[in-house]
Short mmCIF file of C-alpha atoms and ligand atoms in Angstrom, two decimals:
data_model
loop_
_atom_site.label_atom_id
_atom_site.label_comp_id
_atom_site.label_asym_id
_atom_site.label_seq_id
_atom_site.Cartn_x
_atom_site.Cartn_y
_atom_site.Cartn_z
CA MET A 3 52.21 26.02 30.25
CA THR A 4 50.21 23.51 28.27
CA ASP A 5 48.38 20.40 29.39
CA ALA A 6 48.72 18.48 26.15
CA ASP A 7 49.98 18.93 22.57
CA VAL A 8 46.50 18.59 21.16
CA VAL A 9 43.05 18.68 22.83
CA VAL A 10 40.47 16.57 21.10
CA VAL A 11 36.78 17.39 21.92
CA GLY A 12 34.49 14.32 21.70
CA SER A 13 35.32 10.59 21.71
CA GLY A 14 33.11 9.36 18.82
CA PRO A 15 34.84 7.41 16.00
CA THR A 16 36.42 10.57 14.52
CA GLY A 17 37.95 11.81 17.76
CA LEU A 18 39.26 8.25 18.64
CA LEU A 19 41.00 7.62 15.38
CA LEU A 20 42.60 11.10 15.39
CA ALA A 21 43.64 10.95 19.09
CA GLY A 22 45.12 7.44 18.50
CA ASP A 23 47.10 8.62 15.50
CA LEU A 24 48.52 11.69 17.26
CA ALA A 25 49.51 9.63 20.29
CA GLU A 26 51.09 7.03 18.14
CA ALA A 27 53.16 9.82 16.63
CA GLY A 28 54.44 10.57 20.15
CA LEU A 29 52.22 13.53 21.02
CA GLN A 30 50.51 14.08 24.28
CA VAL A 31 46.75 14.01 23.56
CA ARG A 32 43.87 14.79 25.92
CA VAL A 33 40.36 13.90 24.85
CA LEU A 34 37.47 15.71 26.58
CA GLU A 35 34.15 13.74 26.46
CA LYS A 36 30.91 14.98 27.95
CA ARG A 37 29.51 11.48 28.46
CA THR A 38 30.28 9.84 31.73
CA GLU A 39 30.27 6.38 30.35
CA ARG A 40 30.60 4.80 26.90
CA SER A 41 27.43 4.67 24.89
CA ASN A 42 26.38 1.41 23.27
CA LEU A 43 23.93 3.06 20.94
CA THR A 44 24.82 2.49 17.36
CA ARG A 45 24.02 4.68 14.41
CA ALA A 46 26.32 3.61 11.53
CA PHE A 47 26.26 0.02 10.22
CA ALA A 48 28.35 0.37 7.03
CA VAL A 49 32.18 0.45 6.84
CA HIS A 50 33.40 1.13 3.32
CA ALA A 51 36.52 -0.13 1.55
CA ARG A 52 38.54 3.01 1.89
CA THR A 53 37.94 3.19 5.68
CA LEU A 54 39.02 -0.49 5.90
CA GLU A 55 42.31 0.37 4.16
CA HIS A 56 42.89 3.10 6.75
CA LEU A 57 42.12 0.61 9.53
CA GLN A 58 44.41 -1.94 7.92
CA VAL A 59 47.32 0.53 8.08
CA ARG A 60 46.52 0.82 11.79
CA GLY A 61 46.35 -2.97 12.33
CA LEU A 62 42.58 -2.91 12.98
CA ALA A 63 40.92 -4.16 9.82
CA GLU A 64 41.09 -7.91 10.54
CA ALA A 65 39.58 -7.55 13.97
CA LEU A 66 36.78 -5.32 12.63
CA VAL A 67 35.98 -7.63 9.68
CA ALA A 68 35.64 -10.45 12.21
CA THR A 69 32.82 -8.59 13.98
CA GLY A 70 30.65 -8.28 10.86
CA HIS A 71 29.45 -9.45 7.48
CA PRO A 72 31.00 -8.41 4.13
CA VAL A 73 28.40 -7.88 1.54
CA ASP A 74 29.02 -7.62 -2.27
CA GLY A 75 26.69 -4.78 -2.94
CA LEU A 76 24.83 -1.88 -1.41
CA GLN A 77 21.16 -1.86 -1.95
CA LEU A 78 20.38 1.76 -2.80
CA PHE A 79 16.52 1.46 -3.11
CA GLY A 80 13.93 -0.74 -4.82
CA SER A 81 15.60 -3.22 -7.09
CA VAL A 82 18.77 -1.17 -7.52
CA THR A 83 21.99 -2.41 -5.98
CA LEU A 84 25.39 -0.93 -6.29
CA ARG A 85 27.93 -3.67 -6.90
CA LEU A 86 31.22 -3.44 -5.03
CA THR A 87 33.00 -6.57 -6.05
CA GLY A 88 34.87 -4.70 -8.76
CA LEU A 89 36.44 -2.20 -6.40
CA ASP A 90 40.23 -1.98 -6.89
CA SER A 91 40.96 -2.52 -3.14
CA PRO A 92 41.98 -5.35 -0.84
CA PHE A 93 38.43 -4.91 0.60
CA PRO A 94 36.10 -5.21 -2.42
CA PHE A 95 32.94 -5.19 -0.25
CA LEU A 96 30.89 -3.31 2.32
CA LEU A 97 31.26 -4.44 5.89
CA ILE A 98 28.10 -4.54 7.81
CA THR A 99 28.99 -4.14 11.50
CA PRO A 100 27.60 -1.89 14.25
CA GLN A 101 29.41 1.36 14.93
CA LEU A 102 30.12 0.26 18.52
CA HIS A 103 32.65 -2.26 17.21
CA VAL A 104 34.55 0.49 15.33
CA GLU A 105 34.55 2.71 18.42
CA ARG A 106 35.66 -0.13 20.71
CA LEU A 107 38.68 -1.02 18.56
CA LEU A 108 39.69 2.65 18.09
CA LEU A 109 39.24 3.25 21.87
CA GLU A 110 41.46 0.31 22.75
CA ARG A 111 44.10 1.50 20.26
CA ALA A 112 43.98 5.09 21.54
CA LEU A 113 44.36 4.06 25.17
CA GLY A 114 47.22 1.73 24.18
CA HIS A 115 49.08 4.66 22.71
CA GLY A 116 48.62 6.66 25.92
CA VAL A 117 45.70 9.00 25.02
CA GLN A 118 44.21 10.48 28.11
CA ILE A 119 40.37 10.44 27.96
CA VAL A 120 38.54 12.64 30.45
CA GLN A 121 34.90 11.55 30.75
CA GLY A 122 32.24 13.86 32.13
CA ALA A 123 33.99 16.91 30.64
CA GLU A 124 31.55 18.95 28.63
CA VAL A 125 33.21 21.61 26.53
CA THR A 126 31.54 25.01 26.87
CA GLY A 127 34.03 27.36 25.35
CA VAL A 128 37.21 27.66 23.22
CA ASP A 129 39.47 30.71 22.79
CA GLN A 130 42.71 31.04 21.09
CA ASP A 131 45.62 33.46 20.38
CA ALA A 132 48.82 33.17 18.35
CA ASP A 133 50.42 30.86 20.89
CA GLY A 134 47.72 28.37 21.78
CA VAL A 135 44.16 27.38 22.61
CA ARG A 136 42.31 27.20 25.89
CA VAL A 137 39.32 24.85 25.99
CA THR A 138 36.90 25.26 28.84
CA SER A 139 34.86 22.32 30.11
CA SER A 140 32.45 21.79 32.96
CA ASP A 141 31.71 18.60 34.85
CA GLY A 142 28.08 18.68 33.69
CA ALA A 143 26.72 19.45 37.12
CA GLY A 144 28.15 22.93 36.69
CA ALA A 145 30.10 22.42 39.85
CA ARG A 146 33.60 22.55 38.42
CA THR A 147 35.02 24.35 35.43
CA THR A 148 38.43 23.31 33.95
CA VAL A 149 40.50 25.11 31.39
CA THR A 150 42.83 22.85 29.21
CA ALA A 151 45.56 24.54 27.38
CA ALA A 152 47.31 23.26 24.22
CA PRO A 153 48.88 24.50 20.98
CA PHE A 154 46.01 23.02 19.01
CA ALA A 155 42.40 21.73 19.47
CA VAL A 156 40.16 19.67 17.28
CA GLY A 157 36.41 19.56 17.60
CA THR A 158 35.11 16.10 16.85
CA ASP A 159 32.06 16.75 19.00
CA GLY A 160 29.41 15.73 16.49
CA TYR A 161 26.34 17.40 15.02
CA ARG A 162 25.75 19.89 17.79
CA SER A 163 29.43 20.84 18.11
CA ALA A 164 30.14 23.18 20.92
CA VAL A 165 33.62 23.87 19.38
CA ARG A 166 31.98 24.95 16.04
CA ASP A 167 29.66 27.30 18.09
CA ALA A 168 32.61 28.73 20.08
CA LEU A 169 34.35 29.50 16.75
CA GLY A 170 31.20 31.51 15.73
CA LEU A 171 30.73 29.34 12.69
CA ASP A 172 27.31 28.65 11.21
CA PHE A 173 26.21 25.16 10.05
CA PRO A 174 24.33 26.04 6.90
CA GLY A 175 22.05 23.56 5.23
CA ARG A 176 18.60 22.14 5.52
CA SER A 177 16.60 19.15 6.71
CA ALA A 178 16.81 16.40 4.17
CA ILE A 179 14.20 14.10 5.61
CA ARG A 180 11.93 14.81 8.44
CA SER A 181 10.19 12.36 10.84
CA LEU A 182 12.42 9.31 10.63
CA MET A 183 11.71 6.47 13.17
CA LEU A 184 14.47 4.40 14.52
CA ALA A 185 13.82 1.15 16.43
CA ASP A 186 15.97 -1.73 17.68
CA VAL A 187 13.60 -4.76 17.60
CA ARG A 188 13.40 -8.49 17.77
CA LEU A 189 12.02 -10.12 14.64
CA THR A 190 10.75 -13.62 14.50
CA ASP A 191 10.57 -13.57 10.65
CA PRO A 192 13.51 -11.30 9.56
CA PRO A 193 14.14 -10.56 5.86
CA ALA A 194 16.34 -13.06 3.91
CA ASP A 195 18.75 -10.27 2.78
CA LEU A 196 21.32 -8.77 5.17
CA LEU A 197 20.31 -5.24 4.17
CA THR A 198 16.75 -4.41 3.25
CA VAL A 199 15.96 -0.94 1.72
CA ARG A 200 12.38 -0.57 0.39
CA GLY A 201 10.05 2.26 -0.34
CA ASN A 202 6.57 2.71 -1.73
CA SER A 203 3.72 5.23 -1.55
CA HIS A 204 3.28 4.34 2.11
CA GLY A 205 6.82 5.27 3.12
CA PHE A 206 10.32 3.91 3.47
CA VAL A 207 11.89 1.05 5.46
CA PHE A 208 15.52 0.01 6.16
CA VAL A 209 16.39 -3.20 8.13
CA VAL A 210 19.75 -4.54 9.15
CA PRO A 211 20.79 -7.05 11.86
CA PHE A 212 23.05 -6.20 14.75
CA GLY A 213 24.33 -9.79 14.78
CA ASP A 214 23.13 -10.35 18.38
CA GLY A 215 19.51 -11.28 17.75
CA TRP A 216 18.35 -7.65 17.46
CA HIS A 217 17.59 -5.71 14.27
CA ARG A 218 17.85 -2.04 13.50
CA VAL A 219 14.76 -0.59 11.70
CA ILE A 220 14.69 2.80 10.21
CA ALA A 221 11.30 3.80 8.83
CA ARG A 222 9.36 6.76 7.56
CA ASP A 223 5.61 7.10 7.30
CA ALA A 224 4.82 9.01 4.13
CA ARG A 225 1.50 10.12 5.47
CA ARG A 226 2.57 12.05 8.54
CA GLU A 227 5.35 14.26 9.87
CA VAL A 228 5.86 14.13 13.61
CA ASP A 229 7.88 16.20 16.06
CA VAL A 230 11.09 14.45 17.03
CA GLU A 231 10.13 14.86 20.72
CA ASP A 232 6.86 12.87 20.24
CA PRO A 233 6.95 9.43 21.81
CA LEU A 234 7.31 6.46 19.45
CA ASP A 235 5.88 3.08 20.17
CA LEU A 236 6.40 -0.26 18.49
CA GLU A 237 2.90 -0.28 16.89
CA GLU A 238 3.70 2.82 14.85
CA VAL A 239 6.88 1.28 13.46
CA ARG A 240 5.12 -2.04 12.89
CA GLY A 241 2.40 -0.28 10.91
CA VAL A 242 4.82 1.29 8.44
CA VAL A 243 6.86 -1.84 8.09
CA GLN A 244 3.68 -3.84 7.31
CA ARG A 245 2.48 -1.29 4.73
CA VAL A 246 5.87 -1.05 2.99
CA LEU A 247 7.14 -4.60 3.11
CA GLY A 248 3.75 -6.39 3.28
CA SER A 249 4.83 -8.12 6.49
CA ASP A 250 5.64 -6.83 9.98
CA LEU A 251 8.53 -9.39 10.01
CA GLY A 252 7.30 -10.79 13.34
CA MET A 253 8.21 -7.58 15.19
CA ALA A 254 7.96 -8.58 18.82
CA GLN A 255 9.82 -6.29 21.16
CA ALA A 256 11.83 -3.04 21.09
CA ARG A 257 14.77 -2.21 23.32
CA TRP A 258 15.08 1.29 21.99
CA THR A 259 12.98 3.69 19.82
CA SER A 260 13.51 7.23 18.83
CA ARG A 261 12.70 9.83 16.14
CA PHE A 262 15.16 11.97 14.21
CA HIS A 263 15.34 14.44 11.39
CA SER A 264 18.20 13.92 8.96
CA ASP A 265 19.87 17.21 8.01
CA GLU A 266 22.35 18.13 5.19
CA ARG A 267 24.73 20.71 6.59
CA GLN A 268 28.44 21.69 6.18
CA VAL A 269 30.50 24.22 7.93
CA SER A 270 32.34 26.68 5.63
CA ARG A 271 35.80 26.39 7.28
CA TYR A 272 37.33 23.26 8.67
CA ARG A 273 40.21 25.34 10.19
CA VAL A 274 40.12 28.55 12.19
CA GLY A 275 43.69 29.28 13.37
CA ARG A 276 44.72 26.67 15.87
CA VAL A 277 41.24 24.95 16.05
CA LEU A 278 40.09 22.37 13.53
CA LEU A 279 36.79 20.54 12.91
CA ALA A 280 36.25 17.05 11.75
CA GLY A 281 33.52 14.38 11.39
CA ASP A 282 29.86 15.31 12.15
CA ALA A 283 31.04 18.56 13.68
CA ALA A 284 31.94 19.61 10.15
CA HIS A 285 29.36 17.85 7.98
CA VAL A 286 26.13 15.87 8.31
CA HIS A 287 23.90 14.28 5.71
CA SER A 288 21.33 11.56 5.35
CA PRO A 289 22.27 7.92 6.15
CA ALA A 290 21.81 6.94 2.47
CA GLY A 291 24.99 5.37 1.13
CA GLY A 292 26.31 4.82 4.73
CA MET A 293 29.00 7.48 4.35
CA GLY A 294 28.82 9.65 7.50
CA MET A 295 31.10 7.77 9.86
CA ASN A 296 33.33 6.79 7.09
CA THR A 297 33.86 10.42 6.03
CA GLY A 298 34.59 11.38 9.62
CA LEU A 299 37.16 8.65 9.92
CA GLN A 300 38.83 9.72 6.66
CA ASP A 301 38.81 13.38 7.86
CA ALA A 302 40.82 12.20 10.88
CA ALA A 303 43.24 10.16 8.71
CA ASN A 304 43.86 13.22 6.58
CA LEU A 305 44.44 15.53 9.52
CA SER A 306 46.41 13.48 12.05
CA TRP A 307 49.80 13.17 10.31
CA LYS A 308 49.66 16.88 9.18
CA LEU A 309 48.86 18.08 12.72
CA ALA A 310 51.65 15.85 14.13
CA ALA A 311 54.18 17.29 11.57
CA VAL A 312 53.20 20.90 12.55
CA VAL A 313 53.35 20.24 16.28
CA GLU A 314 56.73 18.64 15.92
CA GLY A 315 58.05 21.52 13.76
CA ARG A 316 58.50 19.30 10.66
CA ALA A 317 55.93 21.20 8.56
CA GLU A 318 54.72 24.77 8.26
CA GLU A 319 51.40 25.56 9.88
CA GLY A 320 50.03 26.32 6.38
CA VAL A 321 49.91 22.55 5.76
CA LEU A 322 46.82 22.56 7.92
CA ASP A 323 45.01 24.53 5.29
CA THR A 324 45.38 21.62 2.95
CA TYR A 325 43.23 19.73 5.42
CA HIS A 326 40.41 22.21 4.75
CA ASP A 327 41.03 22.29 1.00
CA GLU A 328 41.07 18.51 0.63
CA ARG A 329 38.37 17.45 3.03
CA HIS A 330 35.90 20.27 2.66
CA ALA A 331 35.62 19.41 -1.08
CA VAL A 332 35.13 15.78 -0.24
CA GLY A 333 32.38 16.72 2.31
CA THR A 334 30.56 18.73 -0.31
CA GLN A 335 30.69 15.79 -2.68
CA VAL A 336 29.48 13.37 0.00
CA LEU A 337 26.49 15.72 0.84
CA ARG A 338 25.62 15.78 -2.83
CA THR A 339 25.84 11.98 -3.40
CA SER A 340 23.88 11.05 -0.28
CA GLY A 341 21.32 13.79 -1.04
CA ALA A 342 20.76 12.46 -4.48
CA LEU A 343 20.40 8.87 -3.21
CA ILE A 344 17.93 9.73 -0.43
CA ARG A 345 15.79 11.89 -2.76
CA ALA A 346 15.69 9.01 -5.35
CA ALA A 347 14.84 6.56 -2.49
CA MET A 348 11.96 8.66 -1.26
CA ARG A 349 10.05 8.80 -4.54
CA ARG A 350 6.44 7.88 -3.72
CA HIS A 351 4.60 7.54 -6.98
CA PRO A 352 4.83 3.90 -8.37
CA LEU A 353 5.47 5.03 -11.90
CA THR A 354 8.30 7.35 -10.80
CA ARG A 355 9.82 4.59 -8.74
CA THR A 356 9.66 2.14 -11.66
CA LEU A 357 11.27 4.68 -13.95
CA ARG A 358 13.89 5.48 -11.37
CA ASP A 359 14.81 1.74 -10.97
CA VAL A 360 14.95 1.20 -14.74
CA ALA A 361 17.12 4.33 -15.27
CA PHE A 362 19.54 3.55 -12.40
CA ARG A 363 19.92 -0.13 -13.43
CA ALA A 364 20.60 0.90 -17.00
CA VAL A 365 23.17 3.56 -15.99
CA LEU A 366 24.98 1.29 -13.34
CA ALA A 367 25.20 -1.46 -15.89
CA LEU A 368 27.56 0.77 -17.86
CA PRO A 369 30.98 -0.08 -16.34
CA PRO A 370 32.20 3.62 -16.21
CA ALA A 371 29.12 4.79 -14.42
CA GLY A 372 28.90 1.79 -12.03
CA GLN A 373 32.63 2.15 -11.18
CA ALA A 374 32.27 5.93 -10.70
CA LEU A 375 29.48 5.59 -8.20
CA SER A 376 30.89 2.61 -6.31
CA GLY A 377 34.26 4.38 -6.23
CA ARG A 378 32.65 7.54 -4.87
CA VAL A 379 30.46 5.89 -2.23
CA SER A 380 33.24 3.54 -1.02
CA GLY A 381 35.78 6.33 -1.00
CA ILE A 382 38.19 4.39 -3.38
CA ALA A 383 37.96 6.88 -6.30
CA LEU A 384 38.50 9.90 -4.14
CA ARG A 385 41.44 12.13 -5.09
CA TYR A 386 42.79 15.39 -3.86
CA PRO A 387 43.76 18.46 -5.86
CA ALA A 388 47.46 18.61 -6.92
CA PRO A 389 49.70 21.66 -7.11
CA ALA A 390 50.04 23.23 -10.60
CA GLY A 391 52.68 21.34 -12.68
CA ALA A 392 52.64 18.28 -10.52
CA HIS A 393 52.76 14.78 -11.98
CA ALA A 394 49.31 13.50 -13.12
CA SER A 395 49.16 10.96 -10.30
CA VAL A 396 49.83 13.40 -7.47
CA GLY A 397 46.72 13.59 -5.21
CA ARG A 398 45.48 10.11 -6.33
CA ARG A 399 45.23 7.19 -3.89
CA ALA A 400 48.25 4.89 -4.15
CA VAL A 401 47.60 1.23 -5.18
CA ASP A 402 45.78 -0.41 -2.17
CA GLY A 403 45.93 2.84 -0.28
CA GLY A 404 49.71 2.34 0.21
CA ILE A 405 49.21 -0.85 2.27
CA GLY A 406 51.57 -2.84 -0.07
CA LEU A 407 54.30 -0.18 0.39
CA GLY A 408 54.14 -0.57 4.16
CA ILE A 409 52.77 2.85 5.26
CA GLU A 410 52.12 2.67 9.02
CA GLY A 411 52.33 4.70 12.18
CA GLY A 412 52.15 8.06 10.32
CA ARG A 413 55.15 7.19 8.07
CA PHE A 414 55.60 8.03 4.47
CA ALA A 415 56.68 5.48 1.86
CA LEU A 416 59.20 6.23 -0.87
CA ALA A 417 59.17 3.71 -3.61
CA GLY A 418 61.68 3.66 -6.43
CA PRO A 419 65.04 2.39 -7.67
CA GLU A 420 68.00 2.20 -5.31
CA PRO A 421 69.86 5.37 -6.33
CA LEU A 422 66.76 7.52 -5.71
CA LEU A 423 66.22 5.87 -2.28
CA ALA A 424 69.91 6.41 -1.39
CA ARG A 425 69.68 10.10 -2.14
CA HIS A 426 66.68 10.58 0.07
CA ARG A 427 67.22 8.01 2.74
CA PRO A 428 68.45 10.19 5.73
CA THR A 429 64.97 11.00 6.96
CA ARG A 430 63.62 9.77 10.23
CA LEU A 431 60.06 9.45 9.17
CA LEU A 432 60.44 7.66 5.89
CA ALA A 433 59.67 3.98 5.41
CA THR A 434 61.44 3.28 2.16
CA SER A 435 60.62 0.61 -0.32
CA ALA A 436 62.50 -0.57 -3.37
CA ALA A 437 59.30 -1.19 -5.34
CA GLN A 438 59.67 -0.86 -9.10
CA GLU A 439 58.84 2.09 -11.20
CA PRO A 440 56.99 4.44 -11.17
CA ALA A 441 58.87 5.99 -8.36
CA GLN A 442 56.59 7.67 -5.93
CA LEU A 443 56.29 9.23 -2.47
CA VAL A 444 53.12 8.19 -0.64
CA ARG A 445 51.65 10.18 2.28
CA PRO A 446 50.80 8.53 5.53
CA ASP A 447 47.15 8.60 4.47
CA GLY A 448 47.90 6.62 1.33
CA TYR A 449 47.79 9.48 -1.32
CA ILE A 450 50.56 10.13 -3.76
CA ALA A 451 52.58 13.30 -2.85
CA TRP A 452 55.24 13.01 -5.58
CA ALA A 453 55.73 10.81 -8.70
CA ARG A 454 57.74 10.61 -11.83
CA ASP A 455 57.31 8.80 -15.10
CA PRO A 456 58.86 5.43 -15.61
CA GLY A 457 62.42 5.96 -17.15
CA ASP A 458 62.59 9.54 -16.03
CA PRO A 459 65.81 9.70 -13.91
CA SER A 460 65.11 13.07 -12.42
CA ASP A 461 63.93 13.57 -8.84
CA ALA A 462 62.95 17.21 -9.33
CA GLY A 463 60.32 18.25 -6.76
CA LEU A 464 60.91 15.33 -4.42
CA SER A 465 62.89 17.27 -1.78
CA GLN A 466 60.30 20.05 -1.90
CA ALA A 467 57.47 17.49 -1.36
CA LEU A 468 59.33 15.86 1.47
CA ARG A 469 59.80 19.24 3.17
CA ARG A 470 56.27 20.53 2.42
CA TRP A 471 54.51 17.55 3.91
CA GLY A 472 56.76 17.15 6.95
CA ALA A 473 58.48 13.92 5.90
CA LEU A 474 61.86 15.20 7.03
CA THR A 475 63.20 15.35 10.57
CA SER A 476 62.82 18.88 11.93
CA GLY A 477 65.67 21.08 10.63
CA ALA A 478 66.74 18.48 7.87
C1 LIG B 21 20.34 6.53 11.73
C2 LIG B 21 21.72 6.76 11.34
C3 LIG B 21 22.36 5.84 10.56
C4 LIG B 21 23.74 6.01 10.13
N1 LIG B 21 24.36 5.12 9.38
C5 LIG B 21 25.59 5.25 8.95
C6 LIG B 21 26.27 4.29 8.25
O1 LIG B 21 25.77 3.23 7.91
N2 LIG B 21 27.60 4.55 7.82
C7 LIG B 21 28.21 5.75 8.19
O2 LIG B 21 29.41 5.93 7.82
N3 LIG B 21 27.58 6.66 8.96
C8 LIG B 21 26.28 6.49 9.36
N4 LIG B 21 25.71 7.42 10.16
C9 LIG B 21 26.41 8.62 10.59
C10 LIG B 21 27.44 8.31 11.73
O3 LIG B 21 26.80 7.70 12.72
C11 LIG B 21 28.11 9.59 12.19
O4 LIG B 21 28.57 10.24 10.98
C12 LIG B 21 29.28 9.33 13.14
O5 LIG B 21 28.86 8.86 14.41
C13 LIG B 21 30.06 10.70 13.43
O6 LIG B 21 31.16 10.37 14.27
P1 LIG B 21 31.79 11.63 15.02
O7 LIG B 21 32.87 10.99 15.84
O8 LIG B 21 32.15 12.66 14.05
O9 LIG B 21 30.64 12.24 15.94
P2 LIG B 21 29.80 11.47 17.04
O10 LIG B 21 29.69 10.04 16.91
O11 LIG B 21 28.53 12.28 17.16
O12 LIG B 21 30.64 11.71 18.38
C14 LIG B 21 30.72 13.00 19.01
C15 LIG B 21 31.18 12.79 20.46
O13 LIG B 21 31.42 14.10 21.08
C16 LIG B 21 30.77 14.11 22.32
N5 LIG B 21 30.44 15.54 22.61
C17 LIG B 21 29.43 16.18 22.01
N6 LIG B 21 29.39 17.48 22.54
C18 LIG B 21 30.45 17.54 23.37
C19 LIG B 21 30.92 18.64 24.28
N7 LIG B 21 30.35 19.80 24.26
N8 LIG B 21 31.96 18.34 25.05
C20 LIG B 21 32.57 17.16 25.04
N9 LIG B 21 32.15 16.09 24.29
C21 LIG B 21 31.09 16.33 23.45
C22 LIG B 21 29.65 13.15 22.20
O14 LIG B 21 29.20 12.66 23.48
C23 LIG B 21 30.20 12.09 21.33
O15 LIG B 21 30.87 11.08 22.07
C24 LIG B 21 24.40 7.23 10.51
C25 LIG B 21 23.72 8.18 11.34
C26 LIG B 21 22.49 7.96 11.68
C27 LIG B 21 21.74 9.03 12.54
#
């Protein structure tokens, strides 16, 4: 007896995108969320191009872009800005919008596809055997314990993941920056730029508008490290902002203040049998580069169609190992990039900062280096490992992330000349497209699964790729 096909633990952005995809594929999905009501606290502000492509495939990009401000570049620190206008994407920009809008759209979509969200269900244990998973949750007051059974469970329950603990997995890493202050404030004299990132020997300040009259300030006082539990008042934030920016920006009122440490950690395995981890439950890093939520959403986009194919018997369970192989490597790379950016941003000595700015500006002015970093931070340049002997483009992102080929709803796209399409048409899940050469099979997450050179008439390997990735109706 099972209660759902998949139990998703946690309804942050990662869990909501995953749950919506699984339900759209026709699966019964139950989300267990410990909070009793939706939070309107926002952490992320940056939505990158690759994430917008994934949202476009789900019909959400336009609505999200309407909530925010596209910016041409990401200010890394000091006078160094990473230009994004050259990105080879329908979204050659960074969208500045509070995380709550991303979550709202993903929640509406998930509910629209029939996801069942149980609020006030705090997961306390997970156990599994060869047939399935049992997830234990409590109502928080400890009055009632519920066991939810399903063939698979995914932990998208954030930094302090109870699912990760239940699997007995460590979260190795270290604190990247200690004693960060976070304050949502009113400013009578806000900065002219949409994003302000500045540091000097006094500390570090980041300012971004919510778009509703409030601003988010993240600051660090270089002179002192404070326990995260210590109270934080507006005067302390105002003092650092004044010393770093030379003005307190007319800081008048705070609706929320808190302190946090920023860690760099990654779990060693994203899959343990029938339980998988995604988002902050699997990796955390500093906010530099604005990649955390983006990486979690892209984990979900990588996992959802594979899990749907396994649950429906279209793919072997082993395909879930490719989720670990592909996304663990990306997580490691993101930790490295954001770690390098935050360490560069925290330089205190004026001479080191000047040298840093000169060196970064010179390197980023070289097109290959600028494109490499913007491709990496935006997610556009990301590619997955290909099997030995595969065509050189296998594992690469398809042009526009497959949007032009019409991938949607967990469907694959097969592009190529008519005879090729005719030979491989009788598949339920395939959206076919008669686009010109090169012929290629694009996965539901927009990466190339099979390709051949222009003029090559052979479709060797295509049937195998269709079967391996679950593009064929069960038993076909
Ligand atoms: C200051 C700051 C700025 C940031 N800026 C950016 C940015 O600009 N761009 C970016 O991409 N990222 C940014 N991030 C990171 C981003 O906010 C996170 O990566 C993102 O929220 C992770 O999403 P998630 O769904 O994986 O986890 P979460 O958002 O943490 O969601 C986890 C959910 O699980 C629930 N939960 C937890 N435990 C349990 C349990 N035991 N049982 C049931 N439910 C449970 C929680 O209540 C929550 O709803 C920033 C982070 C910080 C701290």
